[in-house]
Coordinates of N, CA and C in Angstrom, one line a residue:
M27 N 10.4 10.3 -5.8 CA 11.1 10.1 -4.5 C 12.3 11.0 -4.5
A28 N 12.6 11.6 -3.3 CA 13.7 12.5 -3.1 C 14.4 12.2 -1.8
V29 N 15.7 12.3 -1.8 CA 16.5 12.1 -0.6 C 16.8 13.4 0.1
A30 N 16.3 13.6 1.3 CA 16.6 14.9 2.0 C 17.8 14.8 2.9
A31 N 18.2 15.9 3.4 CA 19.4 15.9 4.3 C 19.1 15.1 5.5
G32 N 20.2 14.4 6.0 CA 20.0 13.6 7.2 C 19.5 12.2 6.9
G33 N 19.5 11.8 5.6 CA 19.1 10.5 5.2 C 17.6 10.2 5.2
A34 N 16.8 11.3 5.2 CA 15.3 11.1 5.2 C 14.9 10.8 3.7
V35 N 14.0 9.9 3.5 CA 13.5 9.6 2.2 C 12.1 10.1 2.1
T36 N 11.8 11.1 1.1 CA 10.5 11.7 1.0 C 9.8 11.1 -0.2
V37 N 8.6 10.6 -0.1 CA 7.9 10.0 -1.2 C 6.5 10.6 -1.3
T38 N 6.2 11.1 -2.4 CA 4.9 11.7 -2.7 C 4.1 10.7 -3.6
T39 N 3.0 10.2 -3.2 CA 2.4 9.1 -3.9 C 0.9 9.0 -3.7
T40 N 0.2 8.4 -4.6 CA -1.2 8.0 -4.3 C -1.3 6.6 -3.9
C41 N -0.5 5.7 -4.4 CA -0.5 4.3 -4.0 C 0.8 3.7 -4.5
V42 N 1.6 3.3 -3.6 CA 2.9 2.8 -3.9 C 3.4 1.9 -2.9
R43 N 4.2 0.9 -3.2 CA 4.9 0.1 -2.3 C 6.4 0.3 -2.4
L44 N 7.0 0.5 -1.3 CA 8.5 0.8 -1.3 C 9.2 -0.5 -1.0
H45 N 10.3 -0.7 -1.8 CA 11.2 -1.8 -1.5 C 12.6 -1.3 -1.7
S46 N 13.5 -1.9 -0.9 CA 14.9 -1.6 -1.1 C 15.4 -2.3 -2.3
A47 N 16.3 -1.7 -3.0 CA 16.9 -2.3 -4.2 C 17.8 -3.5 -3.7
P48 N 17.7 -4.6 -4.4 CA 18.6 -5.7 -3.9 C 20.0 -5.5 -4.3
R49 N 20.9 -6.0 -3.4 CA 22.3 -5.9 -3.7 C 22.8 -7.3 -4.0
S50 N 23.8 -7.4 -4.9 CA 24.5 -8.6 -5.1 C 25.9 -8.5 -4.5
L51 N 26.2 -9.4 -3.6 CA 27.5 -9.4 -3.0 C 28.2 -10.7 -3.2
A52 N 29.5 -10.7 -3.3 CA 30.2 -11.9 -3.4 C 30.2 -12.6 -2.0
A53 N 30.2 -13.9 -2.0 CA 30.1 -14.6 -0.8 C 31.3 -14.3 0.1
I54 N 31.1 -14.0 1.3 CA 32.2 -13.7 2.3 C 32.6 -15.0 2.9
R55 N 33.9 -15.3 2.8 CA 34.4 -16.5 3.3 C 35.3 -16.2 4.5
T56 N 35.2 -16.9 5.6 CA 36.1 -16.9 6.7 C 36.4 -18.3 7.1
S57 N 37.5 -18.4 7.9 CA 37.8 -19.8 8.3 C 37.1 -20.2 9.6
S58 N 36.1 -19.3 10.0 CA 35.5 -19.5 11.3 C 34.0 -19.6 11.2
F59 N 33.4 -18.4 11.0 CA 31.9 -18.4 11.3 C 31.2 -17.7 10.1
V60 N 30.3 -18.4 9.5 CA 29.5 -17.9 8.4 C 28.1 -18.4 8.5
T61 N 27.1 -17.4 8.4 CA 25.7 -17.8 8.3 C 25.1 -16.8 7.4
T62 N 23.9 -17.0 6.9 CA 23.3 -16.1 6.0 C 21.9 -15.7 6.4
L63 N 21.7 -14.4 6.4 CA 20.3 -13.9 6.6 C 20.3 -12.7 5.7
S64 N 19.1 -12.3 5.2 CA 19.0 -11.1 4.4 C 17.8 -10.3 4.8
Y65 N 18.1 -9.0 4.6 CA 17.0 -8.0 5.0 C 17.1 -6.9 4.0
S66 N 16.1 -6.0 4.1 CA 16.1 -4.9 3.2 C 16.9 -3.7 3.7
K67 N 17.1 -2.7 3.0 CA 18.1 -1.7 3.2 C 17.7 -0.7 4.4
L68 N 18.7 -0.4 5.2 CA 18.5 0.6 6.3 C 18.0 1.9 5.8
G69 N 17.0 2.4 6.5 CA 16.5 3.7 6.1 C 15.4 3.6 5.1
S70 N 15.2 2.5 4.4 CA 14.1 2.3 3.5 C 13.3 1.1 3.9
F71 N 12.7 1.1 5.1 CA 11.9 0.0 5.6 C 10.7 -0.2 4.6
P72 N 10.4 -1.5 4.3 CA 9.3 -1.8 3.4 C 8.0 -1.2 4.0
V73 N 7.4 -0.4 3.3 CA 6.2 0.3 3.8 C 5.1 0.2 2.7
R74 N 3.9 -0.1 3.0 CA 2.8 -0.1 2.0 C 2.0 1.1 2.4
I75 N 1.7 1.9 1.4 CA 0.9 3.1 1.6 C -0.5 2.9 1.0
R76 N -1.5 3.1 1.8 CA -2.8 3.0 1.2 C -3.5 4.4 1.3
N77 N -4.0 4.8 0.2 CA -4.6 6.2 0.1 C -6.1 6.0 -0.2
N78 N -6.9 6.3 0.8 CA -8.3 6.2 0.7 C -8.9 7.5 0.1
E79 N -8.1 8.5 0.0 CA -8.5 9.8 -0.6 C -7.8 9.9 -1.9
T80 N -8.4 9.5 -3.0 CA -7.8 9.5 -4.3 C -7.5 10.9 -4.8
A81 N -8.2 11.9 -4.3 CA -7.9 13.2 -4.7 C -6.8 13.9 -4.0
R82 N -6.3 13.3 -2.9 CA -5.2 13.9 -2.2 C -4.0 13.0 -2.2
K83 N -2.8 13.6 -2.4 CA -1.6 12.9 -2.4 C -1.1 12.9 -0.9
K84 N -0.4 11.9 -0.5 CA 0.1 11.8 0.8 C 1.7 11.9 0.8
L85 N 2.2 12.4 1.9 CA 3.6 12.6 2.0 C 4.1 11.7 3.1
L86 N 5.1 10.9 2.7 CA 5.7 9.9 3.7 C 7.2 10.3 3.9
V87 N 7.6 10.4 5.1 CA 9.0 10.7 5.4 C 9.5 9.5 6.2
I88 N 10.6 8.8 5.8 CA 11.1 7.7 6.5 C 12.5 8.1 7.0
R89 N 12.7 7.9 8.3 CA 14.0 8.3 8.9 C 14.6 7.1 9.6
A90 N 15.9 7.0 9.6 CA 16.5 5.9 10.3 C 17.5 6.5 11.3
A91 N 17.1 6.4 12.6 CA 18.0 7.0 13.7 C 18.9 5.9 14.1
R92 N 20.2 6.2 14.3 CA 21.1 5.2 14.7 C 22.3 5.9 15.5
T93 N 23.0 5.1 16.2 CA 24.1 5.6 17.0 C 25.4 4.7 16.7
E94 N 26.5 5.3 16.5 CA 27.7 4.6 16.3 C 28.6 4.5 17.5
S95 N 29.3 3.4 17.7 CA 30.2 3.4 18.8 C 31.3 4.4 18.6
Q96 N 31.8 5.0 19.7 CA 32.7 6.1 19.7 C 34.1 5.6 20.1
G97 N 35.1 6.5 19.9 CA 36.4 6.2 20.1 C 36.8 5.8 21.5
V98 N 37.2 4.6 21.7 CA 37.8 4.2 23.0 C 39.2 3.7 22.6
S99 N 40.2 4.1 23.4 CA 41.6 3.9 23.0 C 41.9 2.4 23.0
L100 N 42.4 1.9 21.9 CA 42.9 0.5 21.9 C 44.1 0.4 22.8
G101 N 44.2 -0.7 23.5 CA 45.2 -0.8 24.5 C 44.8 -0.5 25.9
S102 N 43.6 0.1 26.0 CA 43.1 0.4 27.4 C 42.7 -0.8 28.1
R103 N 42.8 -0.8 29.4 CA 42.5 -2.0 30.2 C 40.9 -2.2 30.4
A104 N 40.6 -3.4 30.6 CA 39.2 -3.7 30.8 C 38.7 -3.2 32.2
P105 N 37.7 -2.4 32.3 CA 37.2 -1.9 33.6 C 36.7 -3.1 34.4
N106 N 36.9 -3.0 35.7 CA 36.3 -3.9 36.6 C 34.8 -3.8 36.7
F107 N 34.1 -4.9 36.9 CA 32.7 -4.8 37.1 C 32.2 -6.0 38.0
Q108 N 31.1 -5.8 38.6 CA 30.4 -6.7 39.5 C 28.9 -6.6 39.2
L109 N 28.4 -7.6 38.4 CA 27.0 -7.5 38.0 C 26.3 -8.8 38.1
P110 N 25.0 -8.7 38.4 CA 24.2 -9.9 38.5 C 23.7 -10.5 37.1
E111 N 23.5 -11.8 37.1 CA 23.0 -12.4 35.9 C 21.5 -12.8 36.3
P112 N 20.5 -12.1 35.7 CA 19.1 -12.4 36.1 C 18.7 -13.9 35.9
L113 N 19.2 -14.6 34.9 CA 18.8 -15.9 34.7 C 19.2 -16.9 35.8
T114 N 20.3 -16.7 36.4 CA 20.8 -17.6 37.4 C 20.9 -17.0 38.8
G115 N 20.9 -15.7 38.9 CA 21.1 -15.0 40.2 C 22.6 -14.9 40.6
K116 N 23.5 -15.4 39.8 CA 24.9 -15.3 40.1 C 25.4 -13.9 39.8
T117 N 26.4 -13.5 40.6 CA 27.1 -12.3 40.4 C 28.4 -12.5 39.7
W118 N 28.7 -11.8 38.6 CA 29.9 -12.0 37.9 C 30.8 -10.8 38.0
T119 N 32.1 -11.1 38.0 CA 33.1 -10.0 38.0 C 34.2 -10.2 36.9
L120 N 35.0 -9.2 36.7 CA 36.0 -9.3 35.7 C 37.0 -10.5 36.1
E121 N 37.2 -10.7 37.4 CA 38.1 -11.7 37.8 C 37.7 -13.1 37.4
D122 N 36.4 -13.3 37.2 CA 35.9 -14.6 36.8 C 36.5 -15.0 35.4
F123 N 37.0 -14.1 34.7 CA 37.5 -14.4 33.3 C 39.1 -14.3 33.2
E124 N 39.7 -14.1 34.4 CA 41.2 -13.9 34.4 C 42.0 -15.1 33.7
S125 N 41.4 -16.3 33.8 CA 42.2 -17.4 33.3 C 42.1 -17.6 31.7
Y126 N 41.3 -16.7 31.1 CA 41.1 -16.8 29.6 C 42.1 -15.9 28.9
P127 N 42.5 -16.4 27.7 CA 43.4 -15.5 26.9 C 42.8 -14.3 26.2
A128 N 41.4 -14.3 26.1 CA 40.7 -13.2 25.5 C 39.3 -13.2 26.1
L129 N 38.8 -12.0 26.1 CA 37.4 -11.7 26.6 C 36.7 -10.8 25.7
L130 N 35.5 -11.2 25.3 CA 34.6 -10.4 24.5 C 33.4 -9.9 25.4
V131 N 33.3 -8.6 25.5 CA 32.2 -7.9 26.2 C 31.3 -7.3 25.2
M132 N 30.0 -7.7 25.3 CA 29.0 -7.2 24.3 C 28.0 -6.4 25.1
F133 N 27.7 -5.2 24.7 CA 26.6 -4.4 25.3 C 25.4 -4.6 24.3
I134 N 24.4 -5.3 24.8 CA 23.2 -5.6 24.0 C 22.0 -5.2 24.9
C135 N 20.8 -5.5 24.4 CA 19.5 -5.4 25.1 C 18.5 -6.3 24.5
N136 N 17.3 -6.2 24.9 CA 16.2 -7.0 24.4 C 15.5 -6.4 23.2
H137 N 15.2 -5.1 23.2 CA 14.3 -4.5 22.3 C 14.9 -4.0 21.0
C138 N 16.1 -3.6 21.0 CA 16.7 -2.9 19.9 C 16.7 -3.7 18.6
P139 N 16.2 -3.1 17.5 CA 16.2 -3.9 16.3 C 17.5 -4.3 15.8
F140 N 18.6 -3.5 16.1 CA 19.9 -3.9 15.6 C 20.4 -5.1 16.4
V141 N 20.0 -5.2 17.7 CA 20.4 -6.4 18.4 C 19.5 -7.6 18.0
K142 N 18.2 -7.4 17.8 CA 17.4 -8.5 17.4 C 17.9 -9.1 16.1
H143 N 18.4 -8.3 15.2 CA 18.9 -8.7 13.9 C 20.1 -9.7 14.1
L144 N 20.7 -9.7 15.3 CA 21.9 -10.5 15.5 C 21.8 -11.5 16.6
K145 N 20.7 -11.6 17.3 CA 20.7 -12.4 18.5 C 21.1 -13.9 18.2
K146 N 20.5 -14.5 17.2 CA 20.8 -15.9 17.0 C 22.3 -16.0 16.6
D147 N 22.8 -15.1 15.9 CA 24.2 -15.1 15.4 C 25.2 -14.8 16.5
L148 N 24.8 -14.0 17.4 CA 25.6 -13.7 18.6 C 25.8 -15.0 19.4
A149 N 24.7 -15.8 19.5 CA 24.8 -17.1 20.2 C 25.7 -18.1 19.4
K150 N 25.5 -18.1 18.1 CA 26.3 -19.0 17.3 C 27.8 -18.7 17.3
L151 N 28.1 -17.4 17.1 CA 29.5 -17.0 17.1 C 30.1 -17.3 18.5
S152 N 29.4 -17.0 19.5 CA 30.0 -17.2 20.9 C 30.2 -18.7 21.2
N153 N 29.2 -19.5 20.8 CA 29.4 -20.9 21.0 C 30.6 -21.4 20.3
F154 N 30.8 -21.0 19.0 CA 32.0 -21.4 18.2 C 33.3 -21.0 18.9
Y155 N 33.4 -19.8 19.3 CA 34.7 -19.3 19.9 C 34.9 -19.7 21.3
M156 N 33.8 -19.9 22.1 CA 34.0 -20.3 23.5 C 34.7 -21.7 23.5
K157 N 34.4 -22.5 22.5 CA 35.0 -23.8 22.4 C 36.5 -23.7 22.1
K158 N 36.9 -22.5 21.6 CA 38.3 -22.3 21.3 C 39.1 -21.6 22.4
G159 N 38.4 -21.2 23.5 CA 39.0 -20.6 24.6 C 38.6 -19.1 24.8
L160 N 37.7 -18.6 24.1 CA 37.3 -17.2 24.3 C 36.3 -17.1 25.4
A161 N 36.4 -16.1 26.3 CA 35.4 -15.8 27.3 C 34.5 -14.8 26.7
V162 N 33.2 -14.9 27.0 CA 32.2 -14.0 26.4 C 31.2 -13.6 27.5
V163 N 30.9 -12.3 27.6 CA 29.9 -11.8 28.5 C 29.1 -10.7 27.8
A164 N 27.8 -10.7 28.1 CA 26.9 -9.7 27.5 C 26.3 -8.9 28.7
I165 N 26.1 -7.6 28.4 CA 25.7 -6.6 29.5 C 24.5 -5.8 28.9
S166 N 23.5 -5.6 29.6 CA 22.4 -4.7 29.3 C 22.4 -3.6 30.3
S167 N 22.5 -2.4 29.8 CA 22.5 -1.2 30.7 C 21.4 -0.2 30.5
N168 N 20.4 -0.6 29.7 CA 19.3 0.2 29.4 C 18.4 0.5 30.6
S169 N 17.9 1.7 30.7 CA 17.0 2.1 31.8 C 15.6 1.4 31.7
V170 N 15.2 0.8 32.8 CA 13.9 0.1 32.8 C 12.8 1.2 33.0
A171 N 13.2 2.4 33.4 CA 12.2 3.4 33.6 C 11.6 3.8 32.3
T172 N 12.5 3.8 31.2 CA 12.0 4.2 29.9 C 11.7 2.9 29.0
H173 N 12.4 1.8 29.3 CA 12.3 0.6 28.5 C 12.1 -0.6 29.4
P174 N 11.0 -0.8 30.0 CA 10.8 -1.9 30.9 C 11.0 -3.3 30.3
Q175 N 10.8 -3.3 29.0 CA 11.0 -4.6 28.3 C 12.5 -5.1 28.3
D176 N 13.4 -4.2 28.7 CA 14.8 -4.5 28.9 C 15.2 -4.9 30.3
G177 N 14.2 -5.1 31.2 CA 14.4 -5.4 32.6 C 14.9 -6.8 32.8
P178 N 15.3 -7.1 34.0 CA 15.9 -8.4 34.4 C 15.1 -9.6 34.0
Q179 N 13.8 -9.5 34.3 CA 12.9 -10.6 34.1 C 12.9 -11.0 32.6
F180 N 12.8 -10.0 31.7 CA 12.8 -10.2 30.3 C 14.2 -10.6 29.8
M181 N 15.2 -10.1 30.4 CA 16.6 -10.5 30.1 C 16.7 -12.0 30.2
A182 N 16.2 -12.5 31.4 CA 16.3 -14.0 31.6 C 15.5 -14.8 30.6
E183 N 14.4 -14.2 30.2 CA 13.6 -14.9 29.2 C 14.3 -14.9 27.8
D184 N 14.9 -13.8 27.5 CA 15.7 -13.7 26.3 C 16.9 -14.7 26.3
A185 N 17.6 -14.8 27.4 CA 18.7 -15.7 27.5 C 18.3 -17.1 27.3
K186 N 17.1 -17.5 27.8 CA 16.6 -18.8 27.6 C 16.1 -19.1 26.1
L187 N 15.4 -18.1 25.6 CA 14.9 -18.2 24.3 C 15.9 -18.4 23.2
Y188 N 17.0 -17.7 23.3 CA 18.1 -17.7 22.3 C 19.3 -18.6 22.8
N189 N 19.1 -19.3 23.9 CA 20.1 -20.2 24.4 C 21.5 -19.5 24.4
Y190 N 21.5 -18.4 25.0 CA 22.8 -17.7 25.1 C 23.8 -18.5 25.9
P191 N 25.0 -18.8 25.3 CA 26.0 -19.6 26.1 C 26.8 -18.8 27.0
F192 N 26.6 -17.5 27.0 CA 27.4 -16.5 27.8 C 26.4 -16.0 28.9
P193 N 27.0 -15.5 30.0 CA 26.2 -14.8 31.0 C 25.7 -13.4 30.5
Y194 N 24.4 -13.1 30.7 CA 23.8 -11.9 30.3 C 23.5 -11.1 31.5
L195 N 24.3 -10.0 31.7 CA 24.3 -9.3 33.0 C 23.5 -8.0 33.0
Y196 N 23.1 -7.6 34.1 CA 22.2 -6.4 34.2 C 23.0 -5.3 34.9
D197 N 23.2 -4.2 34.2 CA 23.9 -3.0 34.7 C 22.9 -2.0 35.1
E198 N 22.3 -2.2 36.3 CA 21.2 -1.3 36.7 C 21.6 0.1 36.9
T199 N 22.8 0.4 37.5 CA 23.2 1.8 37.7 C 23.8 2.4 36.4
Q200 N 24.1 1.7 35.4 CA 24.7 2.1 34.2 C 26.1 2.6 34.4
D201 N 26.7 2.3 35.5 CA 28.1 2.7 35.8 C 29.1 1.9 34.9
V202 N 28.8 0.6 34.7 CA 29.7 -0.2 33.9 C 29.7 0.3 32.4
A203 N 28.5 0.6 31.9 CA 28.5 1.2 30.5 C 29.4 2.4 30.4
R204 N 29.3 3.3 31.4 CA 30.1 4.5 31.4 C 31.5 4.2 31.5
D205 N 31.9 3.2 32.4 CA 33.3 2.9 32.6 C 33.9 2.3 31.3
F206 N 33.1 1.6 30.5 CA 33.6 1.0 29.2 C 33.6 2.1 28.1
G207 N 32.7 3.1 28.3 CA 32.6 4.1 27.2 C 31.6 3.6 26.2
A208 N 30.7 2.7 26.6 CA 29.7 2.2 25.7 C 28.5 3.2 25.4
V209 N 28.1 3.3 24.2 CA 27.0 4.2 23.9 C 25.9 3.6 23.1
C210 N 26.1 2.4 22.6 CA 25.0 1.8 21.7 C 24.9 0.3 21.9
T211 N 23.8 -0.2 21.3 CA 23.6 -1.6 21.3 C 23.3 -2.1 19.9
P212 N 24.0 -3.1 19.4 CA 25.1 -3.8 20.1 C 26.4 -3.0 20.0
E213 N 27.3 -3.2 20.9 CA 28.6 -2.7 20.9 C 29.6 -3.7 21.5
F214 N 30.7 -3.9 20.8 CA 31.6 -5.0 21.1 C 33.0 -4.5 21.5
F215 N 33.5 -5.1 22.6 CA 34.8 -4.8 23.2 C 35.6 -6.1 23.3
L216 N 36.6 -6.3 22.5 CA 37.4 -7.5 22.5 C 38.8 -7.2 23.2
F217 N 39.0 -8.0 24.3 CA 40.3 -7.8 25.0 C 41.1 -9.0 24.9
K218 N 42.4 -8.8 24.9 CA 43.4 -9.9 25.0 C 44.1 -9.9 26.3
K219 N 44.7 -11.0 26.7 CA 45.4 -11.1 27.9 C 46.7 -11.9 27.7
D220 N 47.8 -11.3 28.0 CA 49.1 -11.9 27.9 C 49.6 -12.3 29.3
G221 N 49.6 -13.5 29.6 CA 50.0 -14.0 30.9 C 49.3 -13.3 32.1
R222 N 50.0 -12.7 33.0 CA 49.4 -12.1 34.1 C 49.1 -10.6 33.9
R223 N 49.3 -10.1 32.7 CA 49.0 -8.7 32.4 C 47.5 -8.5 32.4
P224 N 47.0 -7.3 32.6 CA 45.5 -7.1 32.6 C 45.0 -7.2 31.1
F225 N 43.7 -7.5 31.0 CA 43.1 -7.5 29.7 C 43.3 -6.1 29.0
E226 N 43.7 -6.2 27.7 CA 43.9 -4.9 27.0 C 43.0 -4.9 25.7
L227 N 42.4 -3.8 25.5 CA 41.4 -3.7 24.4 C 42.2 -3.8 23.0
V228 N 41.7 -4.7 22.1 CA 42.3 -4.8 20.8 C 41.3 -4.6 19.7
Y229 N 40.0 -4.7 20.0 CA 39.0 -4.5 19.0 C 37.8 -3.8 19.6
H230 N 37.4 -2.8 18.9 CA 36.2 -2.1 19.3 C 35.4 -1.7 18.0
G231 N 34.9 -2.7 17.3 CA 34.3 -2.4 16.0 C 33.0 -3.2 15.9
Q232 N 32.6 -3.3 14.6 CA 31.3 -3.9 14.3 C 31.3 -5.4 14.2
F233 N 30.1 -6.0 14.2 CA 30.0 -7.4 14.0 C 30.3 -7.7 12.6
D234 N 29.6 -7.0 11.7 CA 29.8 -7.1 10.3 C 29.1 -5.9 9.6
D235 N 29.0 -6.0 8.3 CA 28.3 -4.9 7.6 C 26.8 -5.0 7.5
S236 N 26.2 -6.1 8.1 CA 24.8 -6.3 8.0 C 24.0 -5.4 9.0
R237 N 22.9 -4.9 8.5 CA 22.0 -4.0 9.4 C 20.6 -4.6 9.3
P238 N 19.7 -4.2 10.2 CA 18.4 -4.7 10.2 C 17.6 -4.6 8.9
S239 N 17.9 -3.6 8.1 CA 17.1 -3.4 6.9 C 18.0 -3.2 5.6
N240 N 19.1 -3.9 5.6 CA 19.8 -3.9 4.3 C 19.9 -5.4 3.8
S241 N 20.4 -5.6 2.6 CA 20.4 -6.9 2.1 C 21.7 -7.6 2.3
V242 N 22.6 -7.1 3.2 CA 23.9 -7.7 3.4 C 23.7 -8.9 4.4
P243 N 24.1 -10.1 4.0 CA 23.9 -11.2 4.9 C 24.7 -11.1 6.2
V244 N 24.2 -11.6 7.3 CA 24.9 -11.7 8.6 C 26.0 -12.7 8.5
T245 N 27.3 -12.3 8.7 CA 28.4 -13.3 8.7 C 29.2 -13.2 10.0
G246 N 29.2 -12.1 10.7 CA 30.1 -11.9 11.8 C 31.5 -11.7 11.4
R247 N 31.7 -11.4 10.1 CA 33.1 -11.4 9.6 C 34.1 -10.5 10.3
D248 N 33.7 -9.2 10.6 CA 34.7 -8.3 11.2 C 35.1 -8.8 12.6
L249 N 34.1 -9.2 13.4 CA 34.4 -9.6 14.8 C 35.1 -10.9 14.8
S250 N 34.7 -11.9 13.9 CA 35.3 -13.2 13.9 C 36.8 -13.1 13.5
L251 N 37.1 -12.2 12.5 CA 38.5 -12.1 12.1 C 39.3 -11.5 13.2
A252 N 38.8 -10.6 14.0 CA 39.5 -10.0 15.1 C 39.8 -11.1 16.2
I253 N 38.7 -11.9 16.4 CA 38.9 -13.0 17.4 C 39.9 -14.0 17.0
D254 N 39.8 -14.4 15.7 CA 40.8 -15.3 15.1 C 42.2 -14.8 15.3
S255 N 42.4 -13.5 15.1 CA 43.8 -12.9 15.2 C 44.2 -13.0 16.7
V256 N 43.4 -12.7 17.6 CA 43.8 -12.7 19.0 C 44.1 -14.2 19.5
L257 N 43.2 -15.1 19.1 CA 43.4 -16.5 19.6 C 44.7 -17.1 18.9
S258 N 45.1 -16.6 17.8 CA 46.2 -17.2 17.1 C 47.5 -16.4 17.4
G259 N 47.4 -15.4 18.2 CA 48.6 -14.6 18.6 C 49.0 -13.6 17.6
Q260 N 48.1 -13.3 16.7 CA 48.4 -12.3 15.6 C 47.8 -10.9 16.0
P261 N 48.5 -9.8 15.5 CA 47.9 -8.5 15.8 C 46.6 -8.2 15.1
V262 N 45.8 -7.5 15.8 CA 44.5 -7.1 15.2 C 44.6 -5.8 14.5
P263 N 44.2 -5.6 13.3 CA 44.4 -4.3 12.6 C 43.7 -3.2 13.3
S264 N 44.3 -2.1 13.3 CA 43.8 -0.9 14.1 C 42.6 -0.2 13.3
A265 N 42.5 -0.5 12.0 CA 41.5 0.1 11.2 C 40.2 -0.7 11.4
Q266 N 39.3 -0.2 12.2 CA 38.1 -0.9 12.6 C 36.8 -0.1 12.3
K267 N 35.8 -0.6 11.7 CA 34.5 0.1 11.5 C 33.7 0.1 12.8
P268 N 33.2 1.2 13.1 CA 32.4 1.3 14.4 C 31.1 0.5 14.3
S269 N 30.7 0.0 15.5 CA 29.5 -0.7 15.5 C 28.3 0.3 15.4
V270 N 27.2 -0.1 14.9 CA 26.1 0.7 14.7 C 24.9 0.1 15.3
G271 N 24.1 0.9 16.1 CA 22.9 0.4 16.7 C 22.1 1.5 17.4
C272 N 21.2 1.0 18.3 CA 20.4 1.9 19.1 C 21.2 2.6 20.2
S273 N 20.9 3.8 20.6 CA 21.6 4.4 21.7 C 21.3 3.7 23.0
I274 N 22.2 3.6 23.9 CA 21.9 3.1 25.2 C 20.9 4.1 25.9
K275 N 19.9 3.5 26.5 CA 18.8 4.3 27.0 C 19.1 4.7 28.5
W276 N 19.7 5.9 28.6 CA 20.1 6.3 29.9 C 18.9 6.7 30.8
H277 N 19.1 6.6 32.1 CA 18.1 6.9 33.1 C 17.7 8.4 32.9
P278 N 16.4 8.7 33.0 CA 15.9 10.1 32.9 C 16.5 10.9 34.1
R279 N 16.9 12.1 33.8 CA 17.4 13.0 34.8 C 16.3 13.3 35.8
K280 N 16.6 13.2 37.1 CA 15.5 13.6 38.1 C 15.5 15.1 38.2
S281 N 14.2 15.6 38.2 CA 14.1 17.1 38.4 C 14.3 17.4 39.9
L282 N 14.9 18.6 40.1 CA 15.2 19.0 41.5 C 14.0 19.6 42.1

């Protein structure tokens, strides 16, 4: 086995089963939200190779494509939006959350493995903090031209299936994603509100260190610590790890 540039893993073999090496991690403790799930390592998806030609060796290249959230200035104001919720037909705006001390905006979708990895835990974390006064909203901005499984009908089904306690909104024009500076799913924007002042961005980082194919348990540690800080009136550290996920699927450019 050799590791090539760009994170590709090249394996030449006649018959082999690939597994990620297990990691041992100390239990992560927080005062808020902890759950456990385990997966194999990103970039080394478990793959079984069968070779029916014993005289010929096969070459397997495994690549893991991912996108990281990019720099959005902390302290920036939450963009206005007006988006429909496919499940209920209701239209939501930023003003609907003005009475809350903090707002979590999550860009997610249906199909992305990075989002699927967290769906149950997004619901659990949101349920926990919504009871403490946090407002939460999720937005899907993916193009249905390229990914019809992310369309409104399937969004409504996903919201029911996972019992999302937050509105799951459809950004058909993708203007809201651009206004926020969102580039991947999942991507998290945590805003705080002081009195009548507008929502200000205080956290734009990852959920935690867990990924769809590593052995790190899902805890929600990074995001929950930031929410704890906001709700308790404490500053959120500016050192934040970017979220990692699938790129937002932008509409194909129309040919002239």
